[in-house]
């Protein structure tokens, strides 16, 4: 008997995957021009506009499509967005419909970075971008290797990967499993940790003398994101894997990539961001 193909929805139904696409679909309701401009600013903070303008740009795990839109706005010659989650693809298509409907230079498709045939069909790109995605595949190191194959010789790879916090990461892995196990688990996790995040932020603001309201008003400046939707993404984000900066550096160094820029999350919760330069010879990642 032939096994049923793996889909994001099937994994969600089994409690093994968070509904990333559903969260991104909800996020679209708050996307405005300010968030688009913030996304452009964030993208060019580590990846200069000259690296994107006039070059091809592949968004691996496009989510809401906001980063793809930013690359399109900067002037990428061609943008391709793809995601494993059908609802994420739908969200990206909706964002394109709203803000770049007439663009023939931006395409959106469904696919998995773990699908070797899909990866081979994509070819190679000047800039390959994947922010906070590959650690949600369930096979992070395979996903990292497959992503390397998509970068043209001498091209640029931008990735963001969850930082390994040791015991802390194992704790959050358990929380995510509770969240995805049942409706009761989901409500319990949100009901416990969202108030905790709010109170923790309020206490920090009181101590530092910062207006608590500013924490929420200015959050969109971080990649154009929404604090609440980011909280939900963090609490539910399964599959979940982590790596130290050294592990990511060593992995890509072994493939001939050169680290150009690194921004860590200070050893705590969050993503470490890397910009690598691909070797001038084609990558032979396996």
XYZ file of N, CA and C in Angstrom:
858
model
N 0.856 -1.198 0.000
C 0.000 0.000 0.000
C 0.890 1.246 0.000
N 0.571 2.214 -0.864
C 1.355 3.445 -0.960
C 0.994 4.391 0.180
N 2.002 4.915 0.859
C 1.759 5.841 1.970
C 1.203 7.155 1.447
N 0.310 7.746 2.221
C -0.235 9.050 1.836
C 0.874 10.100 1.870
N 0.856 11.030 0.917
C 1.898 12.065 0.905
C 1.805 12.955 2.138
N 2.970 13.401 2.615
C 2.989 14.297 3.761
C 2.571 15.693 3.313
N 1.676 16.281 4.017
C 1.281 17.662 3.772
C 1.315 18.412 5.087
N 1.402 19.742 4.994
C 1.404 20.547 6.216
C 0.122 20.315 7.002
N -1.027 20.271 6.299
C -2.302 20.118 6.998
C -2.391 18.773 7.705
N -1.877 17.725 7.075
C -1.911 16.410 7.722
C -1.074 16.436 8.993
N 0.102 17.055 8.941
C 0.958 17.127 10.125
C 0.322 17.990 11.213
N -0.390 19.033 10.806
C -1.110 19.868 11.777
C -2.204 19.050 12.458
N -2.961 18.306 11.655
C -4.044 17.487 12.194
C -3.522 16.429 13.162
N -2.316 15.943 12.923
C -1.722 14.932 13.792
C -1.070 15.528 15.033
N -1.033 16.858 15.118
C -0.440 17.523 16.278
C 1.072 17.645 16.199
N 1.631 17.416 15.011
C 3.082 17.468 14.854
C 3.583 18.747 14.202
N 2.667 19.624 13.843
C 3.054 20.875 13.182
C 2.111 21.986 13.604
N 2.677 23.166 13.808
C 1.903 24.364 14.091
C 1.300 24.898 12.794
N 0.141 25.518 12.885
C -0.504 26.111 11.721
C 0.098 27.468 11.381
N 1.311 27.443 10.849
C 1.989 28.706 10.514
C 1.157 29.532 9.544
N 0.600 28.866 8.526
C -0.155 29.607 7.517
C -1.371 30.305 8.081
N -2.059 29.656 9.024
C -3.227 30.279 9.644
C -2.822 31.534 10.415
N -1.682 31.462 11.085
C -1.184 32.625 11.826
C -0.801 33.755 10.871
N -0.156 33.397 9.741
C 0.203 34.424 8.762
C -1.035 35.043 8.126
N -2.047 34.234 7.892
C -3.283 34.761 7.327
C -3.905 35.800 8.252
N -3.885 35.522 9.558
C -4.399 36.489 10.536
C -3.527 37.738 10.572
N -2.224 37.562 10.410
C -1.282 38.688 10.432
C -1.552 39.672 9.294
N -2.023 39.182 8.150
C -2.264 40.068 7.002
C -3.237 41.200 7.325
N -4.092 40.980 8.319
C -5.085 42.012 8.661
C -4.448 43.276 9.215
N -3.180 43.191 9.676
C -2.520 44.376 10.237
C -1.411 44.905 9.328
N -1.189 44.262 8.189
C -0.123 44.720 7.293
C -0.530 46.026 6.626
N 0.344 47.024 6.748
C 0.123 48.313 6.107
C 1.459 48.801 5.559
N 1.461 50.013 5.018
C 2.672 50.535 4.386
C 3.810 50.696 5.384
N 3.487 51.055 6.621
C 4.525 51.177 7.646
C 5.258 49.855 7.852
N 4.514 48.771 7.882
C 5.131 47.465 8.084
C 5.960 47.048 6.866
N 5.492 47.396 5.689
C 6.262 47.092 4.481
C 7.597 47.830 4.514
N 7.569 49.111 4.874
C 8.805 49.895 4.947
C 9.741 49.363 6.031
N 9.169 48.910 7.150
C 9.982 48.334 8.219
C 10.631 47.037 7.755
N 9.916 46.254 6.963
C 10.467 45.018 6.436
C 11.633 45.297 5.493
N 11.493 46.325 4.667
C 12.579 46.715 3.763
C 13.804 47.149 4.560
N 13.571 47.944 5.590
C 14.679 48.411 6.429
C 15.391 47.246 7.097
N 14.626 46.283 7.589
C 15.213 45.119 8.252
C 15.998 44.268 7.266
N 15.427 44.064 6.093
C 16.090 43.232 5.086
C 17.442 43.820 4.690
N 17.486 45.140 4.551
C 18.722 45.778 4.099
C 19.701 46.086 5.237
N 19.306 45.794 6.487
C 20.212 46.028 7.613
C 21.415 45.086 7.554
N 21.167 43.818 7.196
C 22.244 42.854 7.068
C 22.536 42.490 5.618
N 21.582 42.755 4.746
C 21.720 42.424 3.336
C 21.560 43.718 2.544
N 22.642 44.398 2.207
C 22.558 45.701 1.547
C 21.685 45.663 0.296
N 21.003 46.779 0.016
C 20.098 46.853 -1.134
C 20.804 46.479 -2.434
N 22.086 46.815 -2.536
C 22.822 46.506 -3.777
C 22.928 44.997 -4.004
N 22.790 44.211 -2.920
C 22.829 42.759 -3.063
C 21.531 42.215 -3.633
N 20.454 43.004 -3.532
C 19.135 42.566 -3.968
C 18.727 43.224 -5.284
N 18.934 44.520 -5.394
C 18.499 45.266 -6.574
C 19.147 44.716 -7.841
N 18.305 44.363 -8.799
C 18.803 43.849 -10.062
C 19.228 42.397 -10.034
N 19.023 41.715 -8.886
C 19.429 40.323 -8.735
C 18.203 39.433 -8.492
N 18.375 38.141 -8.676
C 17.285 37.201 -8.420
C 17.240 36.852 -6.940
N 16.026 36.657 -6.414
C 15.812 36.508 -4.979
C 14.844 35.361 -4.736
N 15.283 34.367 -3.973
C 14.448 33.218 -3.627
C 14.134 33.245 -2.140
N 12.847 33.240 -1.794
C 12.387 33.266 -0.405
C 11.944 31.864 -0.009
N 12.790 31.182 0.758
C 12.532 29.802 1.166
C 11.698 29.801 2.439
N 10.441 29.385 2.328
C 9.529 29.444 3.464
C 9.004 30.851 3.612
N 8.208 31.289 2.652
C 7.854 32.718 2.521
C 6.889 33.218 3.577
N 6.139 32.317 4.255
C 5.230 32.769 5.313
C 4.173 33.719 4.800
N 4.175 34.938 5.304
C 3.198 35.937 4.884
C 3.530 36.554 3.537
N 4.790 36.406 3.104
C 5.227 37.039 1.855
C 5.798 38.425 2.034
N 5.880 38.905 3.278
C 6.318 40.279 3.515
C 7.771 40.494 3.091
N 8.642 39.536 3.352
C 10.042 39.683 2.944
C 10.185 39.631 1.427
N 9.369 38.806 0.783
C 9.369 38.762 -0.681
C 8.927 40.098 -1.255
N 7.905 40.684 -0.642
C 7.443 42.002 -1.091
C 8.538 43.038 -0.906
N 9.261 42.967 0.207
C 10.353 43.900 0.455
C 11.411 43.784 -0.642
N 11.785 42.551 -0.994
C 12.771 42.345 -2.054
C 12.260 42.884 -3.385
N 10.988 42.668 -3.647
C 10.374 43.187 -4.875
C 10.421 44.709 -4.901
N 10.098 45.332 -3.780
C 10.111 46.795 -3.697
C 11.527 47.357 -3.879
N 12.523 46.641 -3.340
C 13.909 47.096 -3.456
C 14.368 47.078 -4.914
N 13.767 46.184 -5.699
C 14.118 46.145 -7.116
C 14.763 44.859 -7.576
N 14.458 43.745 -6.908
C 14.990 42.451 -7.343
C 14.518 42.178 -8.767
N 15.415 41.618 -9.581
C 15.075 41.333 -10.972
C 13.985 40.273 -11.068
N 14.025 39.313 -10.164
C 13.026 38.245 -10.114
C 12.915 37.769 -8.678
N 11.696 37.539 -8.226
C 11.445 37.031 -6.880
C 10.615 35.764 -6.998
N 11.023 34.734 -6.268
C 10.223 33.512 -6.168
C 10.011 33.198 -4.695
N 8.762 33.007 -4.312
C 8.403 32.684 -2.926
C 7.817 31.279 -2.906
N 8.293 30.447 -1.982
C 7.648 29.140 -1.858
C 7.581 28.720 -0.401
N 6.604 27.857 -0.116
C 6.364 27.407 1.255
C 5.706 26.039 1.214
N 5.949 25.259 2.264
C 5.351 23.935 2.417
C 3.885 24.024 2.786
N 3.525 25.058 3.522
C 2.178 25.249 4.070
C 1.296 25.952 3.040
N 0.199 25.304 2.637
C -0.680 25.861 1.615
C -1.283 27.203 2.043
N -1.558 27.355 3.340
C -2.125 28.621 3.809
C -1.095 29.747 3.774
N 0.181 29.414 3.971
C 1.223 30.426 3.821
C 1.316 30.872 2.360
N 1.228 29.915 1.445
C 1.232 30.249 0.022
C 0.048 31.158 -0.300
N -1.121 30.815 0.238
C -2.312 31.637 0.004
C -2.140 33.042 0.577
N -1.496 33.155 1.736
C -1.260 34.467 2.345
C -0.329 35.299 1.478
N 0.726 34.670 0.959
C 1.659 35.391 0.100
C 0.971 35.838 -1.187
N 0.157 34.967 -1.756
C -0.584 35.339 -2.963
C -1.527 36.509 -2.691
N -2.158 36.515 -1.518
C -3.062 37.605 -1.169
C -2.297 38.913 -0.996
N -1.128 38.853 -0.360
C -0.316 40.069 -0.201
C 0.131 40.584 -1.565
N 0.525 39.688 -2.440
C 0.912 40.097 -3.792
C -0.272 40.722 -4.521
N -1.453 40.116 -4.381
C -2.647 40.667 -5.023
C -2.919 42.095 -4.562
N -2.726 42.328 -3.262
C -3.007 43.652 -2.708
C -1.989 44.700 -3.127
N -0.697 44.321 -3.126
C 0.344 45.337 -3.226
C 1.289 45.197 -4.424
N 1.142 44.122 -5.189
C 2.005 43.969 -6.372
C 1.303 43.111 -7.417
N 0.027 43.357 -7.623
C -0.796 42.488 -8.465
C -0.300 42.401 -9.897
N 0.266 43.479 -10.414
C 0.655 43.515 -11.827
C 2.069 43.014 -12.087
N 2.753 42.589 -11.047
C 4.148 42.192 -11.208
C 4.281 40.794 -11.799
N 4.977 40.713 -12.937
C 5.294 39.418 -13.539
C 6.639 38.903 -13.039
N 7.340 39.747 -12.286
C 8.676 39.392 -11.801
C 8.636 38.659 -10.463
N 7.426 38.501 -9.898
C 7.281 37.837 -8.600
C 6.347 36.648 -8.758
N 6.856 35.458 -8.503
C 6.038 34.250 -8.574
C 5.951 33.601 -7.195
N 4.849 32.904 -6.982
C 4.582 32.249 -5.704
C 4.200 30.797 -5.980
N 4.759 29.875 -5.214
C 4.472 28.465 -5.438
C 4.517 27.691 -4.125
N 3.931 26.497 -4.148
C 3.991 25.608 -2.996
C 5.089 24.580 -3.229
N 5.865 24.292 -2.202
C 6.937 23.308 -2.319
C 7.639 23.149 -0.995
N 8.405 22.088 -0.882
C 9.129 21.791 0.353
C 10.626 21.816 0.103
N 11.355 22.454 0.994
C 12.814 22.480 0.901
C 13.391 21.087 1.138
N 12.588 20.170 1.667
C 13.037 18.795 1.882
C 12.781 17.904 0.663
N 12.080 18.429 -0.327
C 11.761 17.688 -1.547
C 12.883 17.895 -2.555
N 13.689 16.869 -2.762
C 14.868 16.988 -3.631
C 14.470 17.378 -5.051
N 13.368 16.818 -5.555
C 12.928 17.154 -6.911
C 12.516 18.615 -7.003
N 11.801 19.092 -5.991
C 11.400 20.504 -5.960
C 12.622 21.400 -5.951
N 13.593 21.075 -5.129
C 14.808 21.876 -5.023
C 15.553 21.899 -6.354
N 15.636 20.756 -7.022
C 16.370 20.703 -8.288
C 15.687 21.520 -9.370
N 14.345 21.582 -9.322
C 13.610 22.360 -10.333
C 13.780 23.861 -10.151
N 14.098 24.287 -8.954
C 14.200 25.724 -8.675
C 15.442 26.363 -9.288
N 16.478 25.588 -9.546
C 17.710 26.152 -10.092
C 18.489 26.900 -9.026
N 19.300 27.865 -9.469
C 20.101 28.636 -8.521
C 19.772 30.120 -8.624
N 20.046 30.840 -7.532
C 19.617 32.225 -7.381
C 20.747 33.087 -6.838
N 20.685 34.371 -7.162
C 21.704 35.291 -6.653
C 21.623 35.433 -5.141
N 20.401 35.568 -4.637
C 20.173 35.705 -3.192
C 19.153 34.659 -2.765
N 19.522 33.843 -1.803
C 18.593 32.875 -1.209
C 18.379 33.290 0.236
N 17.122 33.475 0.591
C 16.750 34.083 1.874
C 15.799 33.141 2.608
N 16.076 32.890 3.882
C 15.182 32.052 4.682
C 15.255 32.507 6.132
N 14.246 33.263 6.548
C 14.255 33.830 7.898
C 13.372 32.985 8.824
N 14.006 32.292 9.771
C 13.257 31.584 10.807
C 12.375 30.463 10.287
N 12.866 29.719 9.298
C 12.051 28.700 8.643
C 12.641 27.299 8.760
N 13.912 27.157 8.471
C 14.518 25.832 8.317
C 14.494 25.007 9.602
N 14.437 25.693 10.759
C 14.335 24.969 12.034
C 12.920 24.456 12.291
N 11.991 24.754 11.379
C 10.613 24.262 11.510
C 10.297 23.150 10.511
N 11.303 22.581 9.877
C 11.055 21.547 8.869
C 10.981 20.146 9.445
N 11.565 19.942 10.641
C 11.665 18.604 11.214
C 12.941 17.895 10.835
N 13.639 18.436 9.834
C 14.938 17.895 9.409
C 15.828 19.088 9.058
N 16.181 19.840 10.078
C 16.844 21.124 9.862
C 18.141 21.001 9.068
N 18.967 20.009 9.389
C 20.271 19.928 8.729
C 20.121 19.540 7.259
N 19.138 18.711 6.933
C 18.855 18.433 5.525
C 18.367 19.693 4.823
N 17.519 20.451 5.516
C 17.000 21.692 4.934
C 18.122 22.704 4.702
N 19.053 22.797 5.642
C 20.191 23.701 5.484
C 21.047 23.297 4.286
N 21.253 21.989 4.118
C 22.054 21.498 2.993
C 21.349 21.760 1.666
N 20.041 21.497 1.607
C 19.292 21.722 0.373
C 19.253 23.199 0.000
N 19.169 24.060 1.010
C 19.153 25.504 0.752
C 20.469 25.950 0.129
N 21.568 25.353 0.569
C 22.876 25.699 0.004
C 22.931 25.434 -1.493
N 22.240 24.395 -1.958
C 22.252 24.037 -3.378
C 21.569 25.083 -4.247
N 20.747 25.913 -3.644
C 19.967 26.893 -4.399
C 20.718 28.202 -4.657
N 21.874 28.364 -4.023
C 22.648 29.601 -4.171
C 23.601 29.461 -5.359
N 23.537 30.402 -6.268
C 24.447 30.337 -7.415
C 25.885 30.494 -6.925
N 26.875 29.994 -7.682
C 28.274 30.195 -7.291
C 28.582 31.680 -7.081
N 29.117 32.009 -5.909
C 29.422 33.395 -5.573
C 28.232 34.193 -5.073
N 27.066 33.540 -4.961
C 25.859 34.233 -4.520
C 25.780 34.383 -3.009
N 24.648 34.911 -2.547
C 24.458 35.246 -1.134
C 23.387 34.375 -0.507
N 23.676 33.888 0.690
C 22.718 33.118 1.476
C 22.452 33.841 2.781
N 21.180 34.119 3.070
C 20.764 34.773 4.315
C 19.847 33.800 5.048
N 20.237 33.403 6.248
C 19.378 32.531 7.047
C 19.305 33.043 8.485
N 18.203 32.704 9.138
C 18.036 32.984 10.567
C 17.563 31.692 11.220
N 18.291 31.263 12.245
C 18.036 29.978 12.896
C 17.929 30.176 14.400
N 16.968 29.489 15.031
C 16.797 29.587 16.477
C 18.087 29.254 17.218
N 18.389 30.064 18.198
C 19.564 29.856 19.034
C 19.355 28.695 20.003
N 20.382 27.885 20.172
C 20.337 26.772 21.122
C 20.563 27.307 22.534
N 19.520 27.242 23.367
C 19.599 27.712 24.750
C 19.797 26.564 25.736
N 20.096 25.366 25.225
C 20.288 24.223 26.110
C 19.001 23.814 26.794
N 18.996 23.843 28.126
C 17.821 23.446 28.905
C 16.609 24.287 28.517
N 16.820 25.565 28.270
C 15.722 26.449 27.888
C 15.039 25.999 26.611
N 15.838 25.584 25.631
C 15.268 25.117 24.368
C 14.447 23.845 24.570
N 14.917 22.962 25.433
C 14.164 21.729 25.709
C 12.847 22.038 26.407
N 12.850 23.064 27.275
C 11.612 23.488 27.925
C 10.605 23.987 26.890
N 11.072 24.852 25.978
C 10.156 25.420 24.983
C 9.661 24.354 24.017
N 10.478 23.342 23.753
C 10.029 22.244 22.905
C 8.832 21.537 23.526
N 8.864 21.351 24.833
C 7.734 20.715 25.525
C 6.492 21.594 25.482
N 6.693 22.909 25.652
C 5.552 23.833 25.591
C 4.886 23.756 24.222
N 5.671 23.723 23.172
C 5.132 23.674 21.814
C 4.354 22.380 21.568
N 4.823 21.290 22.134
C 4.115 20.034 21.963
C 2.770 20.054 22.690
N 2.749 20.658 23.853
C 1.478 20.817 24.576
C 0.518 21.667 23.749
N 1.034 22.768 23.188
C 0.217 23.684 22.385
C -0.449 22.948 21.226
N 0.307 22.113 20.536
C -0.203 21.472 19.326
C -0.949 20.164 19.582
N -0.945 19.706 20.830
C -1.564 18.418 21.144
C -3.087 18.478 21.100
N -3.671 19.594 21.532
C -5.129 19.688 21.613
C -5.554 21.140 21.740
N -6.840 21.375 21.566
C -7.383 22.722 21.752
C -7.181 23.189 23.187
N -7.388 22.278 24.135
C -7.186 22.615 25.551
C -5.732 23.004 25.790
N -4.822 22.244 25.221
C -3.403 22.563 25.366
C -3.067 23.917 24.786
N -3.621 24.215 23.611
C -3.366 25.495 22.964
C -3.874 26.656 23.816
N -5.101 26.532 24.298
C -5.665 27.603 25.123
C -4.901 27.757 26.428
N -4.462 26.627 26.987
C -3.710 26.682 28.234
C -2.370 27.367 28.061
N -1.672 27.061 26.959
C -0.368 27.678 26.707
C -0.526 29.174 26.462
N -1.494 29.551 25.633
C -1.703 30.981 25.357
C -2.120 31.706 26.634
N -3.030 31.086 27.395
C -3.518 31.706 28.618
C -2.458 31.854 29.687
N -1.451 31.013 29.637
C -0.366 31.085 30.617
C 0.738 32.036 30.189
N 1.197 31.896 28.944
C 2.407 32.585 28.546
C 2.194 33.981 27.967
N 1.070 34.247 27.330
C 0.851 35.616 26.839
C 0.781 36.597 28.007
N -0.004 36.313 29.079
C 0.047 37.212 30.244
C 1.450 37.303 30.842
N 2.180 36.180 30.849
C 3.551 36.199 31.365
C 4.427 37.138 30.548
N 4.333 37.075 29.215
C 5.120 37.956 28.357
C 4.757 39.416 28.600
N 3.451 39.671 28.764
C 2.996 41.045 28.994
C 3.545 41.576 30.321
N 3.400 40.785 31.380
C 3.857 41.222 32.705
C 5.375 41.342 32.770
N 6.077 40.428 32.132
C 7.534 40.501 32.114
C 7.996 41.773 31.398
N 7.361 42.082 30.264
C 7.717 43.295 29.541
C 7.392 44.547 30.332
N 6.236 44.525 31.016
C 5.831 45.680 31.822
C 6.828 45.919 32.946
N 7.244 44.839 33.625
C 8.202 44.974 34.726
C 9.532 45.542 34.222
N 9.994 45.052 33.077
C 11.246 45.549 32.518
C 11.144 47.030 32.164
N 9.992 47.436 31.611
C 9.806 48.829 31.235
C 9.771 49.741 32.459
N 9.135 49.277 33.524
C 9.083 50.065 34.764
C 10.485 50.261 35.331
N 11.264 49.186 35.340
C 12.623 49.254 35.879
C 13.506 50.183 35.047
N 13.367 50.112 33.713
C 14.226 50.911 32.830
C 13.666 52.295 32.544
N 12.447 52.572 33.009
C 11.871 53.888 32.800
C 11.346 54.132 31.400
N 11.038 53.064 30.689
C 10.512 53.164 29.326
C 8.988 53.059 29.371
N 8.315 53.787 28.504
C 6.860 53.711 28.443
C 6.429 52.323 27.985
N 5.607 51.608 28.774
C 5.146 50.274 28.366
C 4.415 50.292 27.025
N 3.718 51.389 26.734
C 2.973 51.471 25.475
C 3.905 51.457 24.272
N 5.107 52.016 24.454
C 6.054 52.072 23.344
C 6.445 50.679 22.884
N 6.497 49.736 23.790
C 6.859 48.356 23.476
C 5.953 47.792 22.388
N 4.692 48.150 22.428
C 3.722 47.622 21.470
C 3.590 48.510 20.235
N 3.666 49.834 20.444
C 3.537 50.755 19.302
C 4.683 50.607 18.312
N 5.884 50.355 18.821
C 7.060 50.350 17.955
C 7.505 48.960 17.521
N 6.784 47.918 17.933
C 7.245 46.560 17.633
C 7.297 46.305 16.123
N 6.410 46.939 15.372
C 6.376 46.711 13.928
C 7.696 47.078 13.264
N 8.503 47.908 13.935
C 9.792 48.297 13.367
C 10.738 47.107 13.243
N 10.454 46.021 13.964
C 11.250 44.804 13.853
C 10.687 43.941 12.720
N 11.219 44.151 11.530
C 10.862 43.374 10.348
C 9.408 43.534 9.930
N 8.697 44.534 10.471
C 7.306 44.742 10.121
C 6.353 43.802 10.828
N 6.849 43.090 11.820
C 6.069 42.045 12.465
C 5.058 42.579 13.484
N 4.204 41.667 13.957
C 3.207 41.924 14.991
C 3.607 41.164 16.250
N 3.640 41.837 17.374
C 4.072 41.184 18.605
C 3.178 39.992 18.953
N 1.870 40.161 18.873
C 0.989 39.060 19.254
C 1.177 37.869 18.332
N 1.224 38.101 17.022
C 1.375 36.987 16.088
C 2.739 36.322 16.234
N 3.744 37.091 16.599
C 5.056 36.499 16.880
C 5.022 35.652 18.151
N 4.278 36.111 19.162
C 4.127 35.306 20.379
C 3.479 33.959 20.052
N 2.404 33.998 19.279
C 1.694 32.760 18.934
C 2.603 31.843 18.120
N 3.340 32.425 17.181
C 4.282 31.649 16.376
C 5.325 30.971 17.268
N 5.825 31.719 18.244
C 6.841 31.150 19.147
C 6.259 30.037 20.007
N 5.084 30.260 20.565
C 4.495 29.277 21.476
C 4.093 27.994 20.758
N 3.662 28.121 19.510
C 3.180 26.944 18.797
C 4.168 26.331 17.826
N 5.240 27.075 17.500
C 6.123 26.723 16.398
C 6.757 25.346 16.423
N 6.065 24.366 15.914
C 6.526 22.979 15.831
C 6.439 22.546 14.366
N 7.424 21.780 13.860
C 8.639 21.255 14.474
C 9.575 22.366 14.956
N 10.473 21.980 15.848
C 11.329 22.962 16.506
C 12.723 22.384 16.702
N 13.709 22.998 16.064
C 15.107 22.619 16.250
C 15.931 23.882 16.469
N 17.110 23.712 17.014
C 17.959 24.852 17.355
C 19.408 24.533 16.991
N 20.239 25.571 16.977
C 21.671 25.380 16.720
C 22.434 26.546 17.321
N 23.656 26.292 17.699
C 24.533 27.376 18.148
C 25.087 28.087 16.918
N 25.532 29.337 17.075
C 26.168 30.016 15.936
C 27.352 29.234 15.381
N 28.120 28.604 16.275
C 29.291 27.848 15.836
C 28.897 26.653 14.963
N 27.791 25.996 15.311
C 27.354 24.843 14.526
C 26.963 25.257 13.110
N 26.238 26.379 12.993
C 25.845 26.860 11.667
C 27.077 27.291 10.871
N 27.980 28.008 11.514
C 29.208 28.442 10.845
C 29.996 27.242 10.334
N 30.205 26.250 11.184
C 30.987 25.079 10.794
C 30.318 24.315 9.653
N 28.999 24.205 9.714
C 28.263 23.458 8.692
C 28.480 24.076 7.314
N 28.293 25.385 7.221
C 28.432 26.032 5.913
C 29.890 26.221 5.509
N 30.760 26.360 6.483
C 32.184 26.442 6.166
C 32.661 25.157 5.495
N 32.145 24.030 5.965
C 32.508 22.746 5.366
C 32.027 22.637 3.919
N 30.999 23.410 3.563
C 30.480 23.415 2.197
C 31.159 24.477 1.331
N 32.120 25.190 1.915
C 32.860 26.188 1.160
C 32.310 27.598 1.247
N 31.267 27.792 2.084
C 30.680 29.122 2.232
C 31.536 29.970 3.176
N 31.520 31.276 2.942
C 32.266 32.221 3.770
C 31.284 33.106 4.526
N 31.441 33.206 5.836
C 30.577 34.063 6.634
C 30.942 35.520 6.404
N 29.939 36.319 6.001
C 30.168 37.738 5.766
C 29.640 38.608 6.898
N 28.486 38.223 7.445
C 27.924 39.001 8.544
C 27.203 38.054 9.499
N 27.189 38.429 10.772
C 26.512 37.637 11.800
C 25.895 38.574 12.821
N 24.634 38.333 13.127
C 23.966 39.067 14.204
C 23.320 38.034 15.117
N 23.813 37.930 16.341
C 23.272 36.947 17.276
C 22.176 37.570 18.130
N 21.450 36.702 18.828
C 20.407 37.182 19.742
C 20.949 37.279 21.163
N 22.257 37.352 21.301
C 22.873 37.539 22.607
C 22.841 36.311 23.496
N 22.747 35.131 22.886
C 22.756 33.901 23.665
C 21.423 33.529 24.264
N 20.379 34.312 23.986
C 19.077 34.044 24.586
C 18.067 33.503 23.599
N 16.805 33.847 23.864
C 15.694 33.395 23.035
C 15.660 34.200 21.743
N 15.514 33.513 20.619
C 15.417 34.199 19.338
C 16.287 33.556 18.284
N 16.466 34.271 17.182
C 17.221 33.752 16.046
C 18.579 34.428 15.917
N 19.564 33.654 15.526
C 20.840 34.192 15.069
C 20.750 34.337 13.549
N 21.229 35.465 13.043
C 21.118 35.754 11.617
C 22.500 35.701 10.960
N 22.563 35.050 9.803
C 23.820 34.820 9.113
C 23.719 35.262 7.658
N 24.770 35.889 7.163
C 24.908 36.153 5.738
C 26.181 35.454 5.273
N 26.022 34.507 4.343
C 27.144 33.755 3.807
C 27.350 34.070 2.332
N 28.585 33.968 1.883
C 28.910 34.036 0.477
C 29.190 32.622 -0.019
N 28.531 32.208 -1.097
C 28.713 30.863 -1.629
C 30.067 30.738 -2.317
N 30.600 29.526 -2.365
C 31.854 29.332 -3.098
C 31.657 29.637 -4.580
N 32.719 29.987 -5.269
C 32.613 30.328 -6.691
C 32.361 29.111 -7.558
N 32.650 27.915 -7.026
C 32.297 26.676 -7.691
C 30.957 26.190 -7.162
N 30.200 25.486 -7.979
C 28.869 25.020 -7.575
C 28.951 24.196 -6.301
N 27.966 24.400 -5.397
C 27.934 23.679 -4.131
C 27.563 22.215 -4.348
N 28.234 21.328 -3.638
C 27.977 19.891 -3.791
C 27.361 19.290 -2.538
N 26.536 20.090 -1.808
C 25.902 19.600 -0.570
C 25.093 18.349 -0.843
N 25.145 17.427 0.101
C 24.394 16.183 -0.048
C 23.450 16.012 1.126
